[in-house]
Amino acid sequence: MSKRIICRVLVLLLGVVLAIPAVVAYASRNDTVRVGLRFDPATLNMLEMKTGFEIPVILTMNEPLLGSDPVTGDRIFSALAESMQVMPNKKDIKIKIRKGARFQTGDPLTAADVKWTYEQCVNPKNANMMAGPLDEIESIEVLDDQTLIFRFFEPYAGWKELMWIGICSKKYYDSVGPEKFRKNPVGSGMFKFVARKVGESVTVTLDPDYWGYSYLKKEFNIDKPNFKNVQFVIIPDDQTRIAMLETGELDIVSDILPHQVKQLQKNKRVKIKRIDKVPSLYGISHKPYADPIMKDQYFCYAIKHAINRQEIVDKVFLGEGYPLYLYASKTELGYDPKIKFDFNPQKAKEYLKKSSYKPGYPIMLTYGSDVPNASLVAAAIQQYLQNIGITVKLRQLEAGTMATYSRTKDPRIGPLLLFAWHGGRDPSTRLMLSMKSNSPYSAWPDRPHKKEMDDLIDAQARELDEKKRAGLLAKYHGMWMENPSSTSLFGLNMIYATSDRVEYNWAPQEAFIFNLHLVKIVK
Amino acid sequence: MQGYIIKRIAIALLIIYVVLTVVFFVFRMGGADPVAIMLPPDATPRDQKVLTEKFGLDKSLPAQYWIFVKNAVHGDFGLSFKYSEPALTVLLERLPATIKLGLTAFCLAFCVGIPIGIISAVRRDSWIDRVGRVMALAGMSLPSFWVGMMLILFFGVSLRLLPISGSDTPLHYIMPAFCMSLYPIALFTRLSRSAMLDALKSEYVVMARIKGVPEVYVILLHALRNASITLVTVVFGVFGALILGSVVVETIFAWPGIGRLVMESYFGRDYPVVQIFVMFVTFIVVVMNLLVDIVYAYIDPRIRYQ
Amino acid sequence: MFAKLKKINGSSEERAGRIRLPYIGLTCLALFFLAVLFADFLAPYDPFAGNLGNQTLPPFWQEGGSVKNWLGTDMLGRDVLSRLIYGSRMSFLISLGCIAFYGTIGIVIGLISGFVGGKTDMFLMRLADFWISLPAIIVIFILASIRGPSAETLILAFGIMGWPGYARIVRGETLSLKQRDFIRLARVAGCGNLRIMFSHILPNIFNTIIILTTIDIGGIIVLTATMSFLGLGTQPPSCDWGLMLSEGRQYITYAWWLVAFPGIAIVIAVLGFNLTGDWIRELLDPKQKLR
């Protein structure tokens, strides 16, 4: 029995000992902003960036050429580039880098580093996610340490969307080699890399010697942050991430599901915010190679009119979004709120009658987990289509299999595929990749009017004048809607929340957490 | 004796080799193309080709197998598709977190389950026996993932007593370790109780009692020593439960260990990491079996000459 | 994990005092089998048909709930009670499938091992020792990678992994039966080995098999639910309890009943099997040969 008493005493002692580090850890949190991330960044090496999930972390350390305006989200000169100028031939962009820019190692950042970084990003060995879009650049010419020219093959309207790549130091890479470069990234940004615990967290700390504090204050009235560290904490589970925000273990959490808002609202220590000007596009992709019926335009019209987009937004996403009728989301050029068509089951039924669809023929709708509430959206669509007489079968496909099927045009993917596009601000990349008939990802290479549509896609990409470009895009949309190769469904608001000790506003037009140097600790 | 050990080691190596081969073919033949997942949607076919070559996926299956075996002998199990680092490194980086949690859970189970089991056996039908029996039943019947969710909801969100995720401070260990030890506690309680009951009835104990040895010594020295042989086997058998537990618990509590890693890798089709996980677990099982064999052989000479 | 049996001790008098009907266990079990057998009659709605207009209705006693949906509805407006009732079938079939699969393998191996003896016996039992220490989850990872996660994959995986428990016990039983007179008589009468194994020994270890099955089934229900929860088991829109839990988890703070009820259902089923299993063992195995 005395053994048990000893046990009790031991447990008590243990409790006290356990409590001390917890208190210490809590105290050290005061000058750290903790950001919850869903995915572990695959790499912290800008040159090998694989997915968008790495962007928020890497760009705190590696400064890009262009920054983004905290109010409008437009690309502005709040970063390395002092000026950019489209040359008269419309194909060349002359870029001037700010004087005094330097890496965290102390070495100056020169035009040669920019050139080198961009070249590494297209190097297939690095499998960088930007390699595709960057193929538009023919060459980069260094004029002097501060100036360089990007030469494009053709005038390229989306050139500003290539300017967010974080610049790396060639000298550092050469001196430490690829292994260390990967493990211990160095950039010219406001934050320095401290430590990474794979699968757990990445910590960066404010660089007191950052070169740009004075110009940021002078030109953009941006103060030095009033905190020391940013810690990105990786919490894959949505529910756990939210719970940690509630307990104050995290300061900023994004991609909150509408259902979680109600619970969060009860918590006075959490501030919930939302923004609709973020890239967000959800729809159903048609796969004619899986089932020729998808080539039938009347069948596609029937689908178009059968789905009550507003109800999906209201019921499945509790109103946190907007119905989408065209192939561009709110942040993209070409978005036009006036274009919409009515939800009209009667009309849909008439179209269905005109089509070659035979009642009872099963149509497979595939969905993955990349769409929030995917199973709900899929089931809702199943209901709408069944209401007009289309038999729909649902199937959830695991992400990897789905990616393989769509890349290899495997008919097993099924005629309808629920997709998500978190892409950027410019529709060009997506149009060129998924719509142009010669692209390997085009689901319908032999579509009607393919020549005209291809030409339109090219023409809009070459058109630097925004108004003319919008006109071309509108024309394109018209043709696309005549023979739809996908059905847009909705866009979603970005719901994010912060603890009450920090002040942060989402950068418009960004799909990921951005502008973390603008975070203020208020308590 | 030496011959026996060499034979055992040879068998162990053979098993590892067979598992290696099975795992290789299984992961190469099945399912999705890993390159498709790694590349962003706007990657060009050229990127795809280069990446395929980088990971050697363009060669024929036998050629891939030969390279795989050759590399495996040198401890190289391929690059993780996601992290572009050796899969073994990725696994080893996450291993300490799992070991810490697993050991905590194991110690908890050991320190709670075995004493309760022993006391239950000594004082049968006392309140502690009843508590022990209910606990064992609960541990066997409650799904640990559900318990974990409820714990988060109750202690984390409602009461705010315990941190929900992370592994920085000892406080972080409480919920995951408890959750992970549920099943082992039940197992230990049940088995130590029955082993102890057996031992208490054995002739040694009866003899000791007749000789007038004090009850405390009877229990601690005689009965426990005899029961411990059974217990050693059980401790060994709990390994599987702990591996499963680590996968479940690490997923729920976002614990940065190998359980979560393997789940993420499985869903991300990062074959080399899943592969290394399977091989690693098998390797440990084989080594543990080997050790037990050798230890038994020392204890019990009859085995050697079989 | 499989066929972990505790040894019940005690003299016959002690035992007689303790064997009483496991009322709680039997009630749980009755509930479970009622659901399994009469799902079509009991379930008020189609478990797969949803209606977004009715989404996340709370259980009837809460504000906003109604007796139309006793236990509320899920995010798709599907009736939770109906899904739970049909889910019992899913659980039962999967666990029965697993047990039938590895039970058969285990029995055959146990019979051979015990009956043939010698080197074969040694090899098989060493294999069993090794096999039992391999965590089943690695086989699930492997199989799910080739076949994709599904109920069949689960059955296959547990089927491959589960046999050693059965094999060991059946072997023990076979060894002791082999010495008995009726086996010798059968041999004298000219029965072949196979015939003796399957028509003389097998029927005599039937009790043992029943006990093993009852005890195992609870554990298998938990395991398969866990796998479905992790995404390695049944896939949507199935109404497996583990899957319901993992789907409902996202909405845990929004609709608690999506998580609470499937959890309770699992606990009821498992408690039922575990309690009853213990009882059956005490009843049918008075000498506690099983351990």
PDB file of C-alpha atoms in Angstrom, chain B residues 80-303:
ATOM      1  CA  SER B  80      10.517  10.662 -51.061  1.00  0.00           C
ATOM      2  CA  PHE B  81       8.465  12.024 -53.931  1.00  0.00           C
ATOM      3  CA  LYS B  82       7.140  14.825 -51.809  1.00  0.00           C
ATOM      4  CA  TYR B  83      10.153  15.939 -49.846  1.00  0.00           C
ATOM      5  CA  SER B  84      12.819  15.110 -52.459  1.00  0.00           C
ATOM      6  CA  GLU B  85      14.894  13.676 -49.639  1.00  0.00           C
ATOM      7  CA  PRO B  86      15.811  10.054 -48.917  1.00  0.00           C
ATOM      8  CA  ALA B  87      12.687   8.316 -47.654  1.00  0.00           C
ATOM      9  CA  LEU B  88      14.643   6.841 -44.794  1.00  0.00           C
ATOM     10  CA  THR B  89      15.756  10.302 -43.672  1.00  0.00           C
ATOM     11  CA  VAL B  90      12.192  11.551 -43.794  1.00  0.00           C
ATOM     12  CA  LEU B  91      11.073   8.624 -41.675  1.00  0.00           C
ATOM     13  CA  LEU B  92      13.923   8.915 -39.201  1.00  0.00           C
ATOM     14  CA  GLU B  93      13.257  12.626 -38.787  1.00  0.00           C
ATOM     15  CA  ARG B  94       9.761  11.858 -37.607  1.00  0.00           C
ATOM     16  CA  LEU B  95      10.647   8.768 -35.641  1.00  0.00           C
ATOM     17  CA  PRO B  96      11.675  10.389 -32.336  1.00  0.00           C
ATOM     18  CA  ALA B  97       8.259  11.967 -31.896  1.00  0.00           C
ATOM     19  CA  THR B  98       6.583   8.587 -32.311  1.00  0.00           C
ATOM     20  CA  ILE B  99       9.030   6.823 -30.034  1.00  0.00           C
ATOM     21  CA  LYS B 100       8.497   9.411 -27.328  1.00  0.00           C
ATOM     22  CA  LEU B 101       4.751   9.164 -27.559  1.00  0.00           C
ATOM     23  CA  GLY B 102       4.786   5.390 -27.906  1.00  0.00           C
ATOM     24  CA  LEU B 103       7.056   4.969 -24.906  1.00  0.00           C
ATOM     25  CA  THR B 104       4.934   7.318 -22.831  1.00  0.00           C
ATOM     26  CA  ALA B 105       1.832   5.385 -23.748  1.00  0.00           C
ATOM     27  CA  PHE B 106       3.555   2.098 -23.113  1.00  0.00           C
ATOM     28  CA  CYS B 107       4.862   3.172 -19.712  1.00  0.00           C
ATOM     29  CA  LEU B 108       1.445   4.511 -18.812  1.00  0.00           C
ATOM     30  CA  ALA B 109      -0.148   1.224 -19.803  1.00  0.00           C
ATOM     31  CA  PHE B 110       2.513  -0.726 -17.977  1.00  0.00           C
ATOM     32  CA  CYS B 111       2.349   1.341 -14.793  1.00  0.00           C
ATOM     33  CA  VAL B 112      -1.429   1.356 -14.693  1.00  0.00           C
ATOM     34  CA  GLY B 113      -2.391  -1.962 -16.213  1.00  0.00           C
ATOM     35  CA  ILE B 114       0.017  -4.300 -14.507  1.00  0.00           C
ATOM     36  CA  PRO B 115      -0.362  -3.084 -10.905  1.00  0.00           C
ATOM     37  CA  ILE B 116      -4.123  -3.044 -11.266  1.00  0.00           C
ATOM     38  CA  GLY B 117      -4.049  -6.519 -12.744  1.00  0.00           C
ATOM     39  CA  ILE B 118      -1.864  -7.787  -9.911  1.00  0.00           C
ATOM     40  CA  ILE B 119      -3.890  -6.149  -7.186  1.00  0.00           C
ATOM     41  CA  SER B 120      -7.085  -7.437  -8.811  1.00  0.00           C
ATOM     42  CA  ALA B 121      -5.710 -10.943  -8.681  1.00  0.00           C
ATOM     43  CA  VAL B 122      -4.540 -10.640  -5.094  1.00  0.00           C
ATOM     44  CA  ARG B 123      -7.733  -9.019  -3.870  1.00  0.00           C
ATOM     45  CA  ARG B 124     -10.310 -10.677  -6.021  1.00  0.00           C
ATOM     46  CA  ASP B 125     -13.774  -9.149  -6.160  1.00  0.00           C
ATOM     47  CA  SER B 126     -12.581  -6.108  -4.246  1.00  0.00           C
ATOM     48  CA  TRP B 127     -13.474  -2.674  -5.590  1.00  0.00           C
ATOM     49  CA  ILE B 128     -10.160  -2.412  -7.362  1.00  0.00           C
ATOM     50  CA  ASP B 129     -10.835  -5.690  -9.128  1.00  0.00           C
ATOM     51  CA  ARG B 130     -14.173  -4.368 -10.296  1.00  0.00           C
ATOM     52  CA  VAL B 131     -12.673  -1.083 -11.454  1.00  0.00           C
ATOM     53  CA  GLY B 132      -9.996  -3.044 -13.248  1.00  0.00           C
ATOM     54  CA  ARG B 133     -12.519  -5.230 -14.994  1.00  0.00           C
ATOM     55  CA  VAL B 134     -14.589  -2.251 -16.135  1.00  0.00           C
ATOM     56  CA  MET B 135     -11.447  -0.525 -17.323  1.00  0.00           C
ATOM     57  CA  ALA B 136     -10.353  -3.546 -19.284  1.00  0.00           C
ATOM     58  CA  LEU B 137     -13.760  -3.821 -20.846  1.00  0.00           C
ATOM     59  CA  ALA B 138     -13.798  -0.129 -21.730  1.00  0.00           C
ATOM     60  CA  GLY B 139     -10.339  -0.305 -23.219  1.00  0.00           C
ATOM     61  CA  MET B 140     -11.385  -3.199 -25.412  1.00  0.00           C
ATOM     62  CA  SER B 141     -14.723  -1.705 -26.437  1.00  0.00           C
ATOM     63  CA  LEU B 142     -14.072   2.012 -26.941  1.00  0.00           C
ATOM     64  CA  PRO B 143     -12.658   2.958 -30.325  1.00  0.00           C
ATOM     65  CA  SER B 144      -9.613   5.087 -29.583  1.00  0.00           C
ATOM     66  CA  PHE B 145     -10.265   7.527 -32.409  1.00  0.00           C
ATOM     67  CA  TRP B 146     -13.656   8.331 -30.972  1.00  0.00           C
ATOM     68  CA  VAL B 147     -12.245   8.769 -27.504  1.00  0.00           C
ATOM     69  CA  GLY B 148      -9.626  11.094 -28.961  1.00  0.00           C
ATOM     70  CA  MET B 149     -12.230  13.247 -30.620  1.00  0.00           C
ATOM     71  CA  MET B 150     -14.233  13.466 -27.433  1.00  0.00           C
ATOM     72  CA  LEU B 151     -11.125  14.339 -25.426  1.00  0.00           C
ATOM     73  CA  ILE B 152     -10.308  17.184 -27.794  1.00  0.00           C
ATOM     74  CA  LEU B 153     -13.829  18.462 -27.573  1.00  0.00           C
ATOM     75  CA  PHE B 154     -13.985  18.237 -23.806  1.00  0.00           C
ATOM     76  CA  PHE B 155     -10.517  18.997 -22.432  1.00  0.00           C
ATOM     77  CA  GLY B 156      -9.279  21.045 -25.346  1.00  0.00           C
ATOM     78  CA  VAL B 157     -12.155  23.141 -26.569  1.00  0.00           C
ATOM     79  CA  SER B 158     -14.638  23.247 -23.700  1.00  0.00           C
ATOM     80  CA  LEU B 159     -12.405  23.252 -20.643  1.00  0.00           C
ATOM     81  CA  ARG B 160      -9.246  24.583 -22.307  1.00  0.00           C
ATOM     82  CA  LEU B 161      -7.173  22.551 -19.904  1.00  0.00           C
ATOM     83  CA  LEU B 162      -4.890  20.821 -22.341  1.00  0.00           C
ATOM     84  CA  PRO B 163      -3.245  21.784 -25.609  1.00  0.00           C
ATOM     85  CA  ILE B 164      -4.828  20.021 -28.545  1.00  0.00           C
ATOM     86  CA  SER B 165      -1.908  19.585 -30.833  1.00  0.00           C
ATOM     87  CA  GLY B 166       1.837  19.881 -30.963  1.00  0.00           C
ATOM     88  CA  SER B 167       4.571  18.132 -29.043  1.00  0.00           C
ATOM     89  CA  ASP B 168       6.513  20.922 -27.351  1.00  0.00           C
ATOM     90  CA  THR B 169       5.752  20.485 -23.680  1.00  0.00           C
ATOM     91  CA  PRO B 170       4.914  17.483 -21.517  1.00  0.00           C
ATOM     92  CA  LEU B 171       1.362  18.783 -21.306  1.00  0.00           C
ATOM     93  CA  HIS B 172       1.006  17.983 -24.979  1.00  0.00           C
ATOM     94  CA  TYR B 173       1.551  14.328 -24.216  1.00  0.00           C
ATOM     95  CA  ILE B 174      -1.356  13.819 -21.876  1.00  0.00           C
ATOM     96  CA  MET B 175      -4.260  13.381 -24.277  1.00  0.00           C
ATOM     97  CA  PRO B 176      -2.508  11.487 -27.077  1.00  0.00           C
ATOM     98  CA  ALA B 177      -0.691   9.201 -24.685  1.00  0.00           C
ATOM     99  CA  PHE B 178      -3.841   8.416 -22.767  1.00  0.00           C
ATOM    100  CA  CYS B 179      -5.704   7.735 -25.992  1.00  0.00           C
ATOM    101  CA  MET B 180      -2.963   5.502 -27.291  1.00  0.00           C
ATOM    102  CA  SER B 181      -2.647   3.542 -24.047  1.00  0.00           C
ATOM    103  CA  LEU B 182      -6.348   2.666 -23.743  1.00  0.00           C
ATOM    104  CA  TYR B 183      -6.070  -0.665 -25.455  1.00  0.00           C
ATOM    105  CA  PRO B 184      -2.696  -1.684 -23.978  1.00  0.00           C
ATOM    106  CA  ILE B 185      -3.971  -0.859 -20.483  1.00  0.00           C
ATOM    107  CA  ALA B 186      -6.897  -3.182 -21.009  1.00  0.00           C
ATOM    108  CA  LEU B 187      -4.642  -5.868 -22.347  1.00  0.00           C
ATOM    109  CA  PHE B 188      -2.132  -5.566 -19.522  1.00  0.00           C
ATOM    110  CA  THR B 189      -4.812  -5.534 -16.851  1.00  0.00           C
ATOM    111  CA  ARG B 190      -6.498  -8.647 -18.162  1.00  0.00           C
ATOM    112  CA  LEU B 191      -3.392 -10.636 -18.777  1.00  0.00           C
ATOM    113  CA  SER B 192      -1.509  -9.674 -15.665  1.00  0.00           C
ATOM    114  CA  ARG B 193      -4.549 -10.525 -13.623  1.00  0.00           C
ATOM    115  CA  SER B 194      -4.931 -13.974 -15.099  1.00  0.00           C
ATOM    116  CA  ALA B 195      -1.205 -14.671 -15.050  1.00  0.00           C
ATOM    117  CA  MET B 196      -1.070 -13.632 -11.429  1.00  0.00           C
ATOM    118  CA  LEU B 197      -4.071 -15.759 -10.532  1.00  0.00           C
ATOM    119  CA  ASP B 198      -2.321 -18.747 -12.046  1.00  0.00           C
ATOM    120  CA  ALA B 199       0.865 -18.012 -10.232  1.00  0.00           C
ATOM    121  CA  LEU B 200      -0.877 -17.549  -6.895  1.00  0.00           C
ATOM    122  CA  LYS B 201      -2.279 -21.038  -7.172  1.00  0.00           C
ATOM    123  CA  SER B 202       0.995 -22.607  -8.157  1.00  0.00           C
ATOM    124  CA  GLU B 203       2.856 -24.994  -5.916  1.00  0.00           C
ATOM    125  CA  TYR B 204       5.652 -22.526  -5.245  1.00  0.00           C
ATOM    126  CA  VAL B 205       3.288 -20.046  -3.735  1.00  0.00           C
ATOM    127  CA  VAL B 206       1.415 -22.632  -1.782  1.00  0.00           C
ATOM    128  CA  MET B 207       4.738 -23.937  -0.494  1.00  0.00           C
ATOM    129  CA  ALA B 208       5.915 -20.471   0.418  1.00  0.00           C
ATOM    130  CA  ARG B 209       2.733 -19.793   2.308  1.00  0.00           C
ATOM    131  CA  ILE B 210       3.032 -23.043   4.186  1.00  0.00           C
ATOM    132  CA  LYS B 211       6.570 -22.130   5.095  1.00  0.00           C
ATOM    133  CA  GLY B 212       5.205 -18.942   6.600  1.00  0.00           C
ATOM    134  CA  VAL B 213       6.763 -16.457   4.271  1.00  0.00           C
ATOM    135  CA  PRO B 214       5.095 -13.033   4.779  1.00  0.00           C
ATOM    136  CA  GLU B 215       2.306 -12.400   2.283  1.00  0.00           C
ATOM    137  CA  VAL B 216       4.031  -9.368   0.731  1.00  0.00           C
ATOM    138  CA  TYR B 217       7.053 -11.480  -0.129  1.00  0.00           C
ATOM    139  CA  VAL B 218       4.889 -14.283  -1.381  1.00  0.00           C
ATOM    140  CA  ILE B 219       3.265 -11.956  -3.829  1.00  0.00           C
ATOM    141  CA  LEU B 220       6.254  -9.909  -4.844  1.00  0.00           C
ATOM    142  CA  LEU B 221       8.938 -12.566  -4.904  1.00  0.00           C
ATOM    143  CA  HIS B 222       7.239 -15.786  -5.726  1.00  0.00           C
ATOM    144  CA  ALA B 223       4.031 -15.152  -7.565  1.00  0.00           C
ATOM    145  CA  LEU B 224       5.143 -12.115  -9.506  1.00  0.00           C
ATOM    146  CA  ARG B 225       8.315 -13.757 -10.662  1.00  0.00           C
ATOM    147  CA  ASN B 226       6.393 -16.633 -12.121  1.00  0.00           C
ATOM    148  CA  ALA B 227       3.769 -14.407 -13.692  1.00  0.00           C
ATOM    149  CA  SER B 228       6.425 -12.235 -15.278  1.00  0.00           C
ATOM    150  CA  ILE B 229       7.304 -14.861 -17.871  1.00  0.00           C
ATOM    151  CA  THR B 230       3.840 -14.578 -19.357  1.00  0.00           C
ATOM    152  CA  LEU B 231       4.010 -10.822 -19.088  1.00  0.00           C
ATOM    153  CA  VAL B 232       7.180 -10.541 -21.140  1.00  0.00           C
ATOM    154  CA  THR B 233       5.444 -12.185 -24.067  1.00  0.00           C
ATOM    155  CA  VAL B 234       2.493  -9.850 -23.720  1.00  0.00           C
ATOM    156  CA  VAL B 235       4.669  -6.762 -23.653  1.00  0.00           C
ATOM    157  CA  PHE B 236       6.131  -7.952 -26.893  1.00  0.00           C
ATOM    158  CA  GLY B 237       2.703  -8.519 -28.367  1.00  0.00           C
ATOM    159  CA  VAL B 238       1.527  -5.018 -27.614  1.00  0.00           C
ATOM    160  CA  PHE B 239       3.796  -3.645 -30.332  1.00  0.00           C
ATOM    161  CA  GLY B 240       1.209  -4.090 -33.067  1.00  0.00           C
ATOM    162  CA  ALA B 241      -1.406  -2.273 -31.039  1.00  0.00           C
ATOM    163  CA  LEU B 242       0.999   0.598 -30.481  1.00  0.00           C
ATOM    164  CA  ILE B 243       1.753   0.940 -34.193  1.00  0.00           C
ATOM    165  CA  LEU B 244      -1.921   1.065 -35.056  1.00  0.00           C
ATOM    166  CA  GLY B 245      -2.453   3.430 -32.137  1.00  0.00           C
ATOM    167  CA  SER B 246       0.250   5.755 -33.361  1.00  0.00           C
ATOM    168  CA  VAL B 247      -1.353   5.994 -36.792  1.00  0.00           C
ATOM    169  CA  VAL B 248      -4.757   6.798 -35.322  1.00  0.00           C
ATOM    170  CA  VAL B 249      -3.664   9.082 -32.512  1.00  0.00           C
ATOM    171  CA  GLU B 250      -1.140  11.007 -34.559  1.00  0.00           C
ATOM    172  CA  THR B 251      -3.765  11.646 -37.196  1.00  0.00           C
ATOM    173  CA  ILE B 252      -6.221  13.000 -34.679  1.00  0.00           C
ATOM    174  CA  PHE B 253      -3.834  15.031 -32.544  1.00  0.00           C
ATOM    175  CA  ALA B 254      -1.635  16.147 -35.464  1.00  0.00           C
ATOM    176  CA  TRP B 255       1.337  14.547 -33.762  1.00  0.00           C
ATOM    177  CA  PRO B 256       4.397  14.928 -36.000  1.00  0.00           C
ATOM    178  CA  GLY B 257       5.390  11.271 -35.933  1.00  0.00           C
ATOM    179  CA  ILE B 258       5.656   8.427 -38.415  1.00  0.00           C
ATOM    180  CA  GLY B 259       2.012   7.424 -38.054  1.00  0.00           C
ATOM    181  CA  ARG B 260       0.835  10.706 -39.450  1.00  0.00           C
ATOM    182  CA  LEU B 261       3.643  10.687 -41.977  1.00  0.00           C
ATOM    183  CA  VAL B 262       2.558   7.348 -43.370  1.00  0.00           C
ATOM    184  CA  MET B 263      -1.067   8.442 -43.616  1.00  0.00           C
ATOM    185  CA  GLU B 264      -0.084  11.609 -45.453  1.00  0.00           C
ATOM    186  CA  SER B 265       2.263   9.676 -47.681  1.00  0.00           C
ATOM    187  CA  TYR B 266      -0.345   7.065 -48.439  1.00  0.00           C
ATOM    188  CA  PHE B 267      -2.884   9.660 -49.480  1.00  0.00           C
ATOM    189  CA  GLY B 268      -0.243  11.613 -51.374  1.00  0.00           C
ATOM    190  CA  ARG B 269       0.959   8.440 -53.090  1.00  0.00           C
ATOM    191  CA  ASP B 270       4.439   9.000 -51.768  1.00  0.00           C
ATOM    192  CA  TYR B 271       5.273   5.322 -52.241  1.00  0.00           C
ATOM    193  CA  PRO B 272       8.866   5.341 -51.034  1.00  0.00           C
ATOM    194  CA  VAL B 273       7.767   6.633 -47.643  1.00  0.00           C
ATOM    195  CA  VAL B 274       4.921   4.142 -47.256  1.00  0.00           C
ATOM    196  CA  GLN B 275       7.323   1.478 -48.433  1.00  0.00           C
ATOM    197  CA  ILE B 276       9.954   2.420 -45.891  1.00  0.00           C
ATOM    198  CA  PHE B 277       7.325   2.484 -43.161  1.00  0.00           C
ATOM    199  CA  VAL B 278       6.212  -1.038 -43.970  1.00  0.00           C
ATOM    200  CA  MET B 279       9.781  -2.254 -44.143  1.00  0.00           C
ATOM    201  CA  PHE B 280      10.755  -0.460 -40.981  1.00  0.00           C
ATOM    202  CA  VAL B 281       7.929  -2.010 -38.994  1.00  0.00           C
ATOM    203  CA  THR B 282       8.705  -5.454 -40.374  1.00  0.00           C
ATOM    204  CA  PHE B 283      12.348  -4.969 -39.613  1.00  0.00           C
ATOM    205  CA  ILE B 284      11.598  -4.180 -35.991  1.00  0.00           C
ATOM    206  CA  VAL B 285       9.316  -7.189 -35.714  1.00  0.00           C
ATOM    207  CA  VAL B 286      11.971  -9.427 -37.184  1.00  0.00           C
ATOM    208  CA  VAL B 287      14.670  -8.079 -34.901  1.00  0.00           C
ATOM    209  CA  MET B 288      12.442  -8.412 -31.851  1.00  0.00           C
ATOM    210  CA  ASN B 289      11.645 -11.990 -32.778  1.00  0.00           C
ATOM    211  CA  LEU B 290      15.300 -12.669 -33.264  1.00  0.00           C
ATOM    212  CA  LEU B 291      16.199 -11.231 -29.881  1.00  0.00           C
ATOM    213  CA  VAL B 292      13.499 -13.206 -28.147  1.00  0.00           C
ATOM    214  CA  ASP B 293      14.712 -16.386 -29.856  1.00  0.00           C
ATOM    215  CA  ILE B 294      18.255 -15.803 -28.755  1.00  0.00           C
ATOM    216  CA  VAL B 295      17.297 -14.892 -25.212  1.00  0.00           C
ATOM    217  CA  TYR B 296      15.103 -17.975 -24.938  1.00  0.00           C
ATOM    218  CA  ALA B 297      17.881 -20.097 -26.275  1.00  0.00           C
ATOM    219  CA  TYR B 298      20.122 -18.866 -23.494  1.00  0.00           C
ATOM    220  CA  ILE B 299      17.481 -19.470 -20.867  1.00  0.00           C
ATOM    221  CA  ASP B 300      16.271 -22.797 -22.145  1.00  0.00           C
ATOM    222  CA  PRO B 301      18.960 -25.044 -23.618  1.00  0.00           C
ATOM    223  CA  ARG B 302      16.390 -27.455 -25.024  1.00  0.00           C
ATOM    224  CA  ILE B 303      15.513 -24.991 -27.778  1.00  0.00           C
TER     225      ILE B 303
END
